Coordinates of C-alpha atoms in Angstrom, one line a residue:
X71 CA -9.4 24.5 -13.9
X72 CA -7.6 24.1 -17.2
X73 CA -5.9 20.7 -17.7
X74 CA -2.4 22.1 -17.8
X75 CA -2.9 23.8 -14.4
X76 CA -4.3 20.6 -13.0
X77 CA -1.2 18.7 -14.2
X78 CA 1.1 21.4 -12.8
X79 CA -0.7 21.4 -9.4
X80 CA -0.6 17.5 -9.4
X81 CA 3.1 17.5 -10.0
X82 CA 3.6 19.9 -7.1
X83 CA 1.8 17.5 -4.8
X84 CA 4.0 15.0 -3.0
X85 CA 3.2 11.8 -1.3
X86 CA 3.4 13.5 2.1
X87 CA 0.4 15.6 1.0
X88 CA -1.9 12.5 0.5
X89 CA -0.3 9.7 2.5
X90 CA -1.9 8.1 5.6
X91 CA 0.6 8.8 8.4
X92 CA -1.1 7.1 11.3
X93 CA 0.4 3.7 10.7
X94 CA -0.4 0.5 12.5
X95 CA 2.5 -2.0 12.5
X96 CA 2.9 -5.5 13.6
X97 CA 6.0 -7.8 14.2
X98 CA 6.6 -10.8 11.9
X99 CA 5.6 -13.3 14.6
X100 CA 2.1 -11.8 15.0
X101 CA -0.7 -14.0 13.9
X102 CA -2.9 -13.5 10.9
X103 CA -5.8 -13.1 13.4
X104 CA -4.0 -10.2 15.0
X105 CA -3.5 -8.5 11.7
X106 CA -7.1 -9.0 10.6
X107 CA -8.4 -7.6 14.0
X108 CA -6.1 -4.6 13.7
X109 CA -7.3 -4.0 10.1
X110 CA -10.9 -4.3 11.2
X111 CA -10.7 -2.0 14.2
X112 CA -8.7 0.7 12.3
X113 CA -10.5 0.3 9.0
X114 CA -7.3 -0.3 7.1
X115 CA -6.4 -2.7 4.3
X116 CA -2.8 -3.4 5.0
X117 CA -0.3 -3.7 7.9
X118 CA 3.5 -3.2 7.5
X119 CA 5.5 -5.9 9.1
X120 CA 8.3 -4.4 11.2
X121 CA 11.1 -5.7 13.4
X122 CA 13.4 -3.4 15.4
X123 CA 12.3 -0.5 13.2
X124 CA 13.2 -2.4 9.9
X125 CA 10.4 -2.8 7.4
X126 CA 10.3 -6.5 6.4
X127 CA 7.2 -6.7 4.4
X128 CA 3.5 -5.8 4.1
X129 CA 0.4 -7.9 4.6
X130 CA -2.9 -6.9 3.0
X131 CA -6.5 -8.0 3.5
X132 CA -6.2 -9.8 0.1
X133 CA -3.1 -11.7 1.3
X134 CA -5.1 -12.9 4.3
X135 CA -8.1 -14.0 2.1
X136 CA -6.1 -15.7 -0.6
X137 CA -3.1 -17.1 1.3
X138 CA -4.8 -18.2 4.6
X139 CA -8.6 -18.3 4.5
X140 CA -9.0 -19.7 1.0
X141 CA -6.6 -22.5 1.9
X142 CA -8.3 -23.4 5.0
X143 CA -5.4 -22.4 7.3
X144 CA -5.8 -21.5 10.9
X145 CA -5.4 -17.7 11.2
X146 CA -4.3 -18.2 14.9
X147 CA -1.4 -20.4 13.8
X148 CA -0.1 -18.6 10.6
X149 CA 2.3 -15.8 11.2
X150 CA 2.7 -12.6 9.2
X151 CA 6.2 -13.7 8.2
X152 CA 4.6 -16.7 6.4
X153 CA 2.4 -14.6 4.1
X154 CA 3.9 -11.1 3.9
X155 CA 4.9 -9.6 0.6
X156 CA 8.6 -9.0 0.7
X157 CA 10.5 -7.2 -0.5
X158 CA 8.1 -4.3 -0.8
X159 CA 8.0 -1.4 -3.2
X160 CA 8.6 1.9 -1.4
X161 CA 8.6 5.6 -2.3
X162 CA 9.9 8.7 -0.6
X163 CA 7.5 11.2 1.0
X164 CA 8.9 14.0 -1.3
X165 CA 8.2 12.0 -4.5
X166 CA 5.3 13.3 -6.6
X167 CA 2.0 11.6 -6.8
X168 CA 2.6 11.0 -10.6
X169 CA 5.7 9.1 -9.7
X170 CA 3.7 7.1 -7.1
X171 CA 1.1 6.2 -9.7
X172 CA 3.9 5.1 -12.2
X173 CA 5.4 2.9 -9.5
X174 CA 2.1 1.3 -8.7
X175 CA 1.3 0.7 -12.3
X176 CA 4.8 -0.7 -13.1
X177 CA 4.7 -3.1 -10.2
X178 CA 0.9 -3.9 -10.3
X179 CA 0.3 -2.9 -6.7
X180 CA -2.4 -0.9 -5.0
X181 CA -0.3 0.4 -2.0
X182 CA 3.0 2.0 -1.5
X183 CA 4.9 2.2 1.7
X184 CA 6.3 5.7 2.1
X185 CA 9.7 6.5 3.7
X186 CA 11.5 9.6 4.6
X187 CA 15.0 10.1 3.2
X188 CA 16.4 8.4 6.3
X189 CA 14.4 5.3 5.2
X190 CA 12.1 5.5 8.2
X191 CA 8.5 4.4 7.6
X192 CA 6.3 7.6 7.6
X193 CA 3.2 6.5 5.8
X194 CA 1.2 4.5 3.3
X195 CA -0.4 5.6 0.1
X196 CA -3.2 3.5 -1.3
X197 CA -4.7 3.7 -4.7
X198 CA -7.8 5.2 -3.0
X199 CA -5.6 8.0 -1.6
X200 CA -4.6 9.0 -5.1
X201 CA -8.3 9.1 -6.2
X202 CA -9.7 11.0 -3.2
X203 CA -6.9 13.3 -2.2
X204 CA -5.5 14.3 -5.6
X205 CA -6.5 14.1 -9.2
X206 CA -8.6 11.0 -9.8
X207 CA -7.3 10.6 -13.4
X208 CA -4.0 9.0 -12.3
X209 CA -5.8 6.7 -9.9
X210 CA -8.1 5.6 -12.7
X211 CA -5.2 4.9 -15.1
X212 CA -3.4 2.8 -12.4
X213 CA -6.5 0.9 -11.4
X214 CA -7.1 0.0 -15.0
X215 CA -3.6 -1.4 -15.4
X216 CA -3.6 -3.2 -12.1
X217 CA -7.1 -4.7 -12.8
X218 CA -6.2 -5.9 -16.2
X219 CA -3.2 -7.8 -14.7
X220 CA -5.6 -9.2 -12.0
X221 CA -7.8 -10.6 -14.8
X222 CA -4.9 -12.0 -16.7
X223 CA -5.3 -9.5 -19.6
X224 CA -2.2 -8.1 -21.1

């Protein structure tokens, strides 16, 4: 397919076309162990932290590793509210995948929480979703930028 057609097709794809919409959520008082077990049993890398339908934050497998395990904290005692990333970067389900890539790159993140226009949580888009469900070029560009920041390279 010619490059121009790929770009046009990619711009037509929205986040709703590639997002994961089976979302596992936990309340802020859930333990890190609860989150880790949920991630393991569902083969996911992040869990939105939600209270009464309001998205408070996001906990990733990396958060658990760096903020709990590496510090020798007890995953039974630490609650999600203690380590969650908040506020989180969100996108709307009708935004293009190019816009999602730009958001991820600008904020140095690998996951976006996806909302509908009523601001209800409807999905999550990970960098891997961009690579496997759309054009891998944008995912490669975002990964390069995020990885450079992880290594401390400007």
